[in-house]
XYZ file of C-alpha atoms in Angstrom:
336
model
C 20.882 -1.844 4.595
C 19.102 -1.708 1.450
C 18.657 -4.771 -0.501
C 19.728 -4.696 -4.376
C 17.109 -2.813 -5.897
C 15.723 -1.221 -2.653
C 12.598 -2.844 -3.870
C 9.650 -5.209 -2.269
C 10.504 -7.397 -5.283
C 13.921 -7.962 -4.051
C 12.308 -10.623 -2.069
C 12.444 -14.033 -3.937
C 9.355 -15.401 -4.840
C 7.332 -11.752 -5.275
C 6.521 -9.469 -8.839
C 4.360 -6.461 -8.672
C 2.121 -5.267 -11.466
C 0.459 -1.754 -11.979
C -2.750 -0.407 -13.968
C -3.252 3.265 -13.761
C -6.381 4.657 -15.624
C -5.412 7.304 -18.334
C -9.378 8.562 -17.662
C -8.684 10.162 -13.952
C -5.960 9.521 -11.272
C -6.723 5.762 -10.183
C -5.497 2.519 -10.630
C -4.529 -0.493 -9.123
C -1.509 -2.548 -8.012
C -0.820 -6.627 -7.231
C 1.746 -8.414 -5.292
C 2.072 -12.019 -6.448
C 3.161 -14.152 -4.504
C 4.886 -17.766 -5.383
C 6.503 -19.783 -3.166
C 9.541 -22.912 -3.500
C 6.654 -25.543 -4.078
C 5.156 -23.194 -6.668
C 2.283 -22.801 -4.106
C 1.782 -19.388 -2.901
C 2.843 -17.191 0.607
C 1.532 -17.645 4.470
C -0.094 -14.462 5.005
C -1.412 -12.098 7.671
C -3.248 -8.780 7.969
C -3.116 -6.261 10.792
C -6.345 -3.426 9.977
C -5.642 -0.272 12.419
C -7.635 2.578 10.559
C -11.269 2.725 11.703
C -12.370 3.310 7.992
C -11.134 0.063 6.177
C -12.127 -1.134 2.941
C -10.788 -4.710 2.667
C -11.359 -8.355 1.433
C -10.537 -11.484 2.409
C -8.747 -10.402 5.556
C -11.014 -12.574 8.260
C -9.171 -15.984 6.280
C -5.747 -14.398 7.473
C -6.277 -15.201 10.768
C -3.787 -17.926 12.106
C -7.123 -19.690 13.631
C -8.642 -19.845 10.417
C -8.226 -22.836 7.276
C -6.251 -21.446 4.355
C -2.662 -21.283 4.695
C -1.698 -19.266 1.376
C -2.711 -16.623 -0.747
C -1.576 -15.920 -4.250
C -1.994 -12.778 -4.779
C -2.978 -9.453 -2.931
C -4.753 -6.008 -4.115
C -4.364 -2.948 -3.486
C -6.223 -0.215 -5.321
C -8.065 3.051 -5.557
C -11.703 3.588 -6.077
C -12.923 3.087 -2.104
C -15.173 0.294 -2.350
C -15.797 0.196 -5.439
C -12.151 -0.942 -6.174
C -12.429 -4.568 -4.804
C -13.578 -5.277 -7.679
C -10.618 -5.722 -9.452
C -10.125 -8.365 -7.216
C -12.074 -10.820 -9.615
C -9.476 -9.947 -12.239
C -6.715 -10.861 -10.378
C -8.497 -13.993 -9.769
C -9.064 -14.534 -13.340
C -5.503 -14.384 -14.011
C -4.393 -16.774 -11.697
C -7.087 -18.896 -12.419
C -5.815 -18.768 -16.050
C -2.225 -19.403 -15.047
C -3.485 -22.448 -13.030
C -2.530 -20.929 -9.588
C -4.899 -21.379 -6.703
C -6.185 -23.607 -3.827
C -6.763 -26.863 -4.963
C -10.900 -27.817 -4.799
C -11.559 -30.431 -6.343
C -9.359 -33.969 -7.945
C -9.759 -32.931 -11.413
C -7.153 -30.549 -13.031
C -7.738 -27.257 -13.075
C -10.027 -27.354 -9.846
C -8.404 -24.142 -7.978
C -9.702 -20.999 -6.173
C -7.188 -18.203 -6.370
C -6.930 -16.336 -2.979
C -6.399 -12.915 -3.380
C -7.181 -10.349 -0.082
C -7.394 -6.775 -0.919
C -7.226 -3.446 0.387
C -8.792 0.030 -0.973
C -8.142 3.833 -0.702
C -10.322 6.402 -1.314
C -9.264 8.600 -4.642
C -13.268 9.539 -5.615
C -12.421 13.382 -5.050
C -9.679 13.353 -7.654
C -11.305 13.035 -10.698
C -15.303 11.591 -12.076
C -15.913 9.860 -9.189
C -17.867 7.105 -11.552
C -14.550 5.775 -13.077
C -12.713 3.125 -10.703
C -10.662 0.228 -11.058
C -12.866 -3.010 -11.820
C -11.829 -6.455 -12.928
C -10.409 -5.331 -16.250
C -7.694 -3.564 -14.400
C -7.059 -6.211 -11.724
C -6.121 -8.494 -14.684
C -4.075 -6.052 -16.649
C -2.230 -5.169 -13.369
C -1.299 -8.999 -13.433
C -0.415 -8.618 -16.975
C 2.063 -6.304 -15.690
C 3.392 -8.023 -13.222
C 7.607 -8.403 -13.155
C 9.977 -9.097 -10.766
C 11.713 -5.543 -12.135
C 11.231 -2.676 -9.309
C 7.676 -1.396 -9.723
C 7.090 2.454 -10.844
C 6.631 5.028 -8.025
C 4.767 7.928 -7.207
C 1.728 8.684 -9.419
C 0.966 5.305 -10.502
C -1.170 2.295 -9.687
C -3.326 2.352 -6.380
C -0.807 5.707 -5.812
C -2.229 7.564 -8.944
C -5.321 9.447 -7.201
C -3.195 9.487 -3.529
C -3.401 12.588 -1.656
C -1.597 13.197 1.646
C -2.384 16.135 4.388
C -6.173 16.442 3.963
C -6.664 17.686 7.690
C -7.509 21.441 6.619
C -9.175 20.535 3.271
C -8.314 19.658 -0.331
C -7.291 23.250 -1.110
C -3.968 22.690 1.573
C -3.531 19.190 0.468
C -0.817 17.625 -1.396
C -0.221 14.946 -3.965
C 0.371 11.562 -2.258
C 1.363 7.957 -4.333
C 2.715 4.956 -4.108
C 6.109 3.875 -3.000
C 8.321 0.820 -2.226
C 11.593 -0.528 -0.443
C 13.672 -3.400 1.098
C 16.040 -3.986 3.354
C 18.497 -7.057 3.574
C 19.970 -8.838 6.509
C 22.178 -11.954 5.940
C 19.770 -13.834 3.572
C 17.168 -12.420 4.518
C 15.277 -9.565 2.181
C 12.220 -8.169 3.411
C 10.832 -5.638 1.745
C 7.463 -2.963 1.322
C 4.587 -1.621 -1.147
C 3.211 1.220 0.466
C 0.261 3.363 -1.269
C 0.052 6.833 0.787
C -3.150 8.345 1.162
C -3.389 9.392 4.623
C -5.134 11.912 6.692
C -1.587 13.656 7.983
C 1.326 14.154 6.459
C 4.399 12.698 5.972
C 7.476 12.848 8.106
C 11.366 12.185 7.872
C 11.526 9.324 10.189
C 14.450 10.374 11.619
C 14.130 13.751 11.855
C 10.105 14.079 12.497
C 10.546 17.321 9.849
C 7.296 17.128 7.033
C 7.692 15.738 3.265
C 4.933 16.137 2.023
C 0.743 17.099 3.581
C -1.244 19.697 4.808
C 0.485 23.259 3.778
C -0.218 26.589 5.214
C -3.542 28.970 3.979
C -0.835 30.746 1.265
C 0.209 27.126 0.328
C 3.846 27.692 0.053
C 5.172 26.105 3.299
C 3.979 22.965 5.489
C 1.821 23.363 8.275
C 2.970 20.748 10.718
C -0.372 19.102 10.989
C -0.464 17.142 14.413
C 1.520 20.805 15.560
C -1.499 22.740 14.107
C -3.819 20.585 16.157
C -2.569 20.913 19.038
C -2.010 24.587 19.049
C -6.095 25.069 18.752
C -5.735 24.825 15.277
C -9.267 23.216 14.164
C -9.582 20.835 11.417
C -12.169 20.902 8.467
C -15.155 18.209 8.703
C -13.578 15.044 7.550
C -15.662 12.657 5.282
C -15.106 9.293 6.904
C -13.020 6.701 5.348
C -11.967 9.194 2.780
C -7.918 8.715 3.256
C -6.295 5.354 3.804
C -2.681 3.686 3.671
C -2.725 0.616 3.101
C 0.351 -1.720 1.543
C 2.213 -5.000 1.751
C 5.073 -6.318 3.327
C 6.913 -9.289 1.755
C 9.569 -11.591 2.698
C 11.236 -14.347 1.633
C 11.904 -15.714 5.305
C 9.678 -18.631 6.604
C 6.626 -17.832 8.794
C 3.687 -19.474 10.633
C 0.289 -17.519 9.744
C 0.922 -16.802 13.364
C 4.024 -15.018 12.541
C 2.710 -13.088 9.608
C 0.209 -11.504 11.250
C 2.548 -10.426 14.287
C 4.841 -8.513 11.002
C 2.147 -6.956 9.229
C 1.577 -5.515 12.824
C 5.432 -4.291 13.071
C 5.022 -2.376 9.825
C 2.437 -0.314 11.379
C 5.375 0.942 13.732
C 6.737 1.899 10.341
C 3.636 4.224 9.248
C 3.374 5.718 13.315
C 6.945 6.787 12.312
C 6.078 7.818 9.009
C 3.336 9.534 8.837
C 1.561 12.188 11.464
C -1.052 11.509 12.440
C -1.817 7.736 11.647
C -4.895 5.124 11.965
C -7.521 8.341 12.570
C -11.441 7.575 12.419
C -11.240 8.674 8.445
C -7.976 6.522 7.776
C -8.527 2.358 6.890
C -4.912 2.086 7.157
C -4.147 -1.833 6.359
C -0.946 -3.769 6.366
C -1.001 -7.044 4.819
C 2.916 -9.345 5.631
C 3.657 -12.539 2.669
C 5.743 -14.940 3.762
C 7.381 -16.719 0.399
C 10.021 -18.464 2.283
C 12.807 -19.055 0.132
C 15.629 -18.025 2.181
C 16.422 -19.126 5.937
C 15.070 -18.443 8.964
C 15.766 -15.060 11.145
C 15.684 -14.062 14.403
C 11.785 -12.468 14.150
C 12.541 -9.697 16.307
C 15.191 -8.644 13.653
C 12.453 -9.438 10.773
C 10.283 -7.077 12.637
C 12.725 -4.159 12.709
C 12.885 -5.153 9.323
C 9.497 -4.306 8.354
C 9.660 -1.134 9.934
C 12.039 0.468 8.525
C 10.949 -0.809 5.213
C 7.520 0.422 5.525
C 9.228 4.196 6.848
C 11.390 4.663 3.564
C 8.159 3.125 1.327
C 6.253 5.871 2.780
C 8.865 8.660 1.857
C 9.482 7.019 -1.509
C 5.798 7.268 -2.382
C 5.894 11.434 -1.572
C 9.452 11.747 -2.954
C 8.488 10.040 -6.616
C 4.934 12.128 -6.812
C 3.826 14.146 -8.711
C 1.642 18.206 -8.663
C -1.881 16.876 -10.144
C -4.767 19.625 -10.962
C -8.262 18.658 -9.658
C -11.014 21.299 -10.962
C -9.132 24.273 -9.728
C -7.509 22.801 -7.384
C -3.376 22.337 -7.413
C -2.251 19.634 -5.419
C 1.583 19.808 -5.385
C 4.233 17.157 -4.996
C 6.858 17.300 -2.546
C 9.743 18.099 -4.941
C 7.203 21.912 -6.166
C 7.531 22.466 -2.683
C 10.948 22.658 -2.528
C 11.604 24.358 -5.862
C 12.776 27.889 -5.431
């Protein structure tokens, strides 16, 4: 069932903090991440788009030193938009959060990993989120549910490029939890993905590619395979990519194996997922302030979190005009 606020920061121990650029539809968004020693989460990562733009993701691995993060990134821009990783830093750094480096006080390195989409054909291309905008995002940050839809690494998200811009439709950013016992786990999901987005229960489209008149959906992976052939695809110009949070306790081991399960939440999400021009990314924080679950029921957990995030994000968009092109939201589709 839904947790309180149906919100990743239902999870104890996690605030989420949004810049959007008022200049053209970008932005940023952080997770941070504290945990009951005032340290900061076990994380993983699970990459399954063959277009990422990340940071930080090879220290995730359970074979690998660091055992917390304090923050994590996600934003617009495409590559460029790692950059507003050093902000984030910055903050933290300020707020005397990091990995201890040294005996004197003060001596930390803030680990932040980060994930981009690409947004560069909504807007000047030459504006992106830098530093400035990783540290007001932090700025931002509350434990109150974080805005959806156009906002944040959402604000330049388009979904259901398959058959061009001109069939396209506004994407964003989304988020939800579910509860079990104790146990909250919950989901920050920004949608920019190749296909479209489903009902994951009833496989019908939200929101993505819409027919040549553009006043009904087109079905995308039912297109395909009909014969249906899809426009030349710039690669790595899509992406999902989003965070996972609970406030169970996990290994790094463990992380990683739940930022995997939320992938099963995007496969039922969104059609079709993890394409050559997608970089979807996953990232799981553990902040471990309630008791341990079964992880197979964590795991369900994440899916279904990840599912609704994904329709929240489409649901909470909205139309955006590029040049002369009208990308509209969900709810303009369905208005008579």
């Amino acid at each position: 069932m839904p947790a309180r606020a149906d919100a990743i920061t239902d999870v104890r121990g996690i605030q989420v903090g949004q810049h959007s650029d008022a200049r053209r539809p970008t932005g940023c968004s952080v997770v941070l991440a504290q945990g009951p020693d005032d340290g900061g989460a076990v994380a993983g990562a699970d990459v399954r788009g063959a277009a990422p733009g990340t940071r930080e993701t090879d220290l995730l691995d359970p074979a690998n030193l660091v055992q917390q993060v304090h923050a994590v990134l996600l934003s617009g821009g495409s590559a460029w938009g790692l950059d507003a990783a050093a902000g984030v830093m910055r903050w933290l750094e300020e707020h005397g959060r990091g990995l201890p480096v040294g005996s004197a006080p003060g001596q930390r390195v803030p680990i932040v990993p980060a994930a981009v989409l690409f947004d560069l054909h909504v807007g000047d291309a030459r504006i992106r989120p830098g530093a400035e905008a990783g540290y007001a995002a932090c700025q931002a940050a509350s434990g109150a549910p974080p805005a959806q839809g156009n906002v944040g690494a959402g604000a330049g998200a388009v979904v259901g490029k398959l058959f061009g811009m001109a069939c396209a439709m506004k994407g964003g950013i989304g988020t939800a939890s579910v509860r079990v016992g104790e146990v909250t786990v919950g989901a920050l999901i920004a949608v920019n993905a190749l296909g479209d987005v489903v009902d994951p229960d009833t496989g019908a489209p939200i929101a993505g590619a819409r027919t040549p008149d553009g006043r009904a959906l087109r079905h995308s992976v039912r297109a395909l395979l009909a014969g249906e052939a899809p426009q030349a695809i710039l690669a790595g110009s899509n992406t999902t990519i989003g965070v996972i949070a609970t406030d169970a306790p996990l290994s790094k081991a463990r992380a990683q194996r739940l930022a995997g399960a939320g992938h099963d939440g995007l496969a039922r999400a969104i059609r079709p997922v993890h394409t050559m021009s997608d970089g979807d990314t996953l990232f799981a924080l553990s902040t471990g302030h309630a008791p341990a679950i079964d992880f197979n029921v964590l795991c369900a957990m994440a899916g279904e979190a990840v599912a609704r995030a994904c329709v929240h994000a489409v649901r909470a968009a909205r139309g955006l005009r590029v040049d002369d092109v009208w990308l509209p939201s969900a709810s303009d589709l369905q208005a008579p």
